[in-house]
């Protein structure tokens, strides 16, 4: 039985049917629509609502600013800017202005401020002037000490060695090897941990995430749902409703959707 439809679809009973199906919302940029499928309740990321002139209904339009990341309630009014920009009131609607600090990722307090630098940069607030993002001196380091010579965290795919230098993870298919480049902490998608430090392909070929245990799935690929077996491990079973992304293990009396 389908529990959750893909983005842009609504789980409902079609007219004359006793079985729920995933039906497409009328607006292709709509994430969640109401039971009529013609009225959008939430637009997809990068889009916002616009009231139709001829009828009391909404359509989804692209955010009015290229620098805007989210504008769900009104496509003209940005509520979250993209990295490197900050939100500022401007006339009737919000605007997105540049942080104005080189290599700054997050500056919520406005121009000439910075709270977070890009990877491989240290945030220097030691002077009375505007903060600076200064490059770490350790190659492939994502966060470093004030003197920039000691690395705390390496970039994805790298881990610290005994000399606090970032080396490429010594484990195949490892995404994060953290404080030890020879031991993996998080494997790539479709791979999971085996013996707590190495990565192996998920046992289930339809599994998307099995990071903690390669033999147990926690997230299946689209159109498959996780079924918990008697041993407590998750396996993937195909959802029998088209455009369904999460389904329970009870698959009796389910008909295929054609919409």
Coordinates of C-alpha atoms in Angstrom, one line a residue, residues 69-258:
X69 CA 16.9 30.0 -3.0
X70 CA 13.3 29.8 -1.5
X71 CA 10.2 31.9 -2.1
X72 CA 7.4 29.4 -1.4
X73 CA 4.6 31.8 -0.3
X74 CA 5.1 34.4 -3.0
X75 CA 7.3 34.2 -6.1
X76 CA 8.1 37.9 -5.8
X77 CA 9.2 37.7 -2.1
X78 CA 12.3 35.8 -1.3
X79 CA 12.6 34.1 2.2
X80 CA 16.0 32.5 1.8
X81 CA 18.9 33.6 -0.4
X82 CA 21.5 31.4 -2.0
X83 CA 25.0 30.9 -0.4
X84 CA 27.0 34.1 -0.6
X85 CA 24.0 36.4 -0.3
X86 CA 21.9 37.7 2.6
X87 CA 18.2 38.7 2.9
X88 CA 17.4 42.3 3.1
X89 CA 14.0 44.3 3.0
X90 CA 13.6 46.3 -0.1
X91 CA 10.5 48.3 -0.8
X92 CA 7.6 45.9 -0.9
X93 CA 9.6 42.6 -1.2
X94 CA 12.8 41.2 0.1
X95 CA 16.0 41.4 -1.9
X96 CA 19.3 39.3 -1.8
X97 CA 22.5 41.3 -1.5
X98 CA 26.1 40.0 -1.7
X99 CA 27.9 39.2 1.5
X100 CA 30.8 41.4 0.2
X101 CA 33.4 39.2 2.1
X102 CA 35.4 37.0 -0.3
X103 CA 34.8 33.3 0.1
X104 CA 32.0 33.9 2.7
X105 CA 29.2 31.3 2.6
X106 CA 26.8 32.7 5.2
X107 CA 26.3 36.3 6.3
X108 CA 22.9 36.7 8.0
X109 CA 23.7 40.0 9.6
X110 CA 24.3 41.8 6.4
X111 CA 27.1 43.4 4.3
X112 CA 30.7 43.2 5.6
X113 CA 29.8 40.4 8.1
X114 CA 30.4 36.6 7.9
X115 CA 29.4 33.7 10.1
X116 CA 30.6 30.8 7.9
X117 CA 33.3 30.6 5.2
X118 CA 33.5 28.2 2.3
X119 CA 35.3 24.9 2.7
X120 CA 39.1 25.2 3.1
X121 CA 38.8 28.7 4.7
X122 CA 39.1 29.9 8.3
X123 CA 36.9 32.7 9.6
X124 CA 39.1 35.4 11.0
X125 CA 37.4 37.8 13.4
X126 CA 40.5 38.9 15.2
X127 CA 40.6 42.5 14.0
X128 CA 38.2 45.4 14.5
X129 CA 37.6 45.6 10.8
X130 CA 35.3 43.3 8.8
X131 CA 35.9 39.6 9.2
X132 CA 37.9 37.7 6.6
X133 CA 37.9 34.2 5.2
X134 CA 41.5 33.1 5.1
X135 CA 42.6 29.9 3.3
X136 CA 43.7 27.0 5.4
X137 CA 47.3 26.0 4.8
X138 CA 46.5 22.3 5.0
X139 CA 45.5 20.9 1.6
X140 CA 42.0 19.3 1.3
X141 CA 41.1 20.7 4.8
X142 CA 37.6 22.0 5.3
X143 CA 38.0 23.5 8.8
X144 CA 41.3 24.6 10.4
X145 CA 42.8 26.3 13.5
X146 CA 43.3 30.0 13.9
X147 CA 46.9 29.8 12.7
X148 CA 45.6 27.8 9.7
X149 CA 48.2 25.1 10.0
X150 CA 46.2 22.5 12.1
X151 CA 43.3 20.8 10.4
X152 CA 40.2 19.7 12.4
X153 CA 38.1 18.3 9.5
X154 CA 39.0 17.2 6.0
X155 CA 36.9 17.5 2.9
X156 CA 34.8 14.6 1.8
X157 CA 36.9 11.8 0.6
X158 CA 39.8 12.7 2.8
X159 CA 40.8 11.9 6.4
X160 CA 43.4 12.9 8.9
X161 CA 46.6 10.9 9.3
X162 CA 48.9 10.7 12.3
X163 CA 50.5 14.1 11.3
X164 CA 47.1 15.9 11.0
X165 CA 47.5 16.0 7.3
X166 CA 44.5 15.3 5.0
X167 CA 45.1 12.2 3.0
X168 CA 42.7 10.5 0.5
X169 CA 40.5 7.9 2.3
X170 CA 42.3 4.6 2.2
X171 CA 38.9 2.8 1.9
X172 CA 37.2 2.3 -1.5
X173 CA 33.7 3.8 -1.9
X174 CA 34.1 5.9 1.3
X175 CA 32.6 9.4 1.5
X176 CA 33.7 10.4 4.9
X177 CA 36.6 8.9 6.8
X178 CA 36.8 11.6 9.5
X179 CA 39.6 11.5 12.0
X180 CA 41.4 8.5 10.5
X181 CA 42.0 8.1 6.8
X182 CA 42.2 4.3 7.1
X183 CA 38.7 3.9 8.7
X184 CA 35.4 4.9 7.0
X185 CA 32.6 6.5 8.9
X186 CA 30.1 7.1 6.1
X187 CA 30.1 5.1 2.8
X188 CA 28.9 6.4 -0.6
X189 CA 25.3 5.8 -1.6
X190 CA 24.6 2.1 -2.5
X191 CA 27.4 1.1 -0.1
X192 CA 27.4 0.3 3.6
X193 CA 29.8 -0.4 6.5
X194 CA 31.2 -3.9 7.1
X195 CA 33.4 -4.6 10.1
X196 CA 32.8 -1.0 11.2
X197 CA 35.5 0.5 8.9
X198 CA 35.3 -0.8 5.3
X199 CA 32.6 -0.3 2.6
X200 CA 30.8 -3.0 0.6
X201 CA 27.9 -2.8 -1.9
X202 CA 24.4 -2.9 -0.3
X203 CA 23.2 -6.5 -0.4
X204 CA 19.9 -5.4 -1.8
X205 CA 20.4 -4.0 -5.4
X206 CA 17.4 -1.7 -5.0
X207 CA 18.8 -0.1 -1.8
X208 CA 19.8 3.6 -1.9
X209 CA 21.2 3.9 1.7
X210 CA 22.7 1.2 3.8
X211 CA 25.5 3.3 5.3
X212 CA 25.5 1.7 8.8
X213 CA 25.2 -1.9 7.7
X214 CA 25.7 -3.1 4.1
X215 CA 23.2 -6.0 4.8
X216 CA 20.3 -3.8 6.0
X217 CA 18.6 -1.1 3.9
X218 CA 17.3 2.1 5.5
X219 CA 16.2 3.9 2.2
X220 CA 15.2 2.2 -1.0
X221 CA 15.4 3.6 -4.5
X222 CA 12.3 5.4 -5.9
X223 CA 9.3 3.2 -6.3
X224 CA 10.6 0.8 -3.6
X225 CA 9.7 0.6 0.1
X226 CA 11.6 -0.8 3.1
X227 CA 10.2 -4.0 4.6
X228 CA 11.6 -5.0 8.0
X229 CA 12.3 -8.7 8.2
X230 CA 12.1 -11.0 11.2
X231 CA 15.8 -10.5 11.9
X232 CA 15.3 -6.7 12.1
X233 CA 17.1 -5.9 8.8
X234 CA 15.5 -3.9 6.0
X235 CA 14.9 -5.2 2.5
X236 CA 13.4 -3.4 -0.5
X237 CA 10.1 -4.4 -2.1
X238 CA 8.6 -2.8 -5.2
X239 CA 5.6 -0.5 -4.6
X240 CA 2.7 -1.5 -6.8
X241 CA 1.4 2.0 -7.3
X242 CA 3.1 4.1 -10.0
X243 CA 4.9 7.3 -8.8
X244 CA 4.8 6.0 -5.2
X245 CA 8.1 6.5 -3.3
X246 CA 7.2 4.9 0.0
X247 CA 5.0 1.8 0.5
X248 CA 4.2 -0.6 3.3
X249 CA 4.7 -4.4 3.2
X250 CA 1.0 -5.0 2.7
X251 CA 0.7 -5.1 -1.1
X252 CA -2.6 -6.9 -1.4
X253 CA -5.4 -5.5 -3.7
X254 CA -3.3 -2.6 -5.1
X255 CA -3.9 -1.6 -8.7
X256 CA -1.4 0.1 -11.0
X257 CA -1.8 3.8 -11.7
X258 CA -1.9 4.9 -15.3

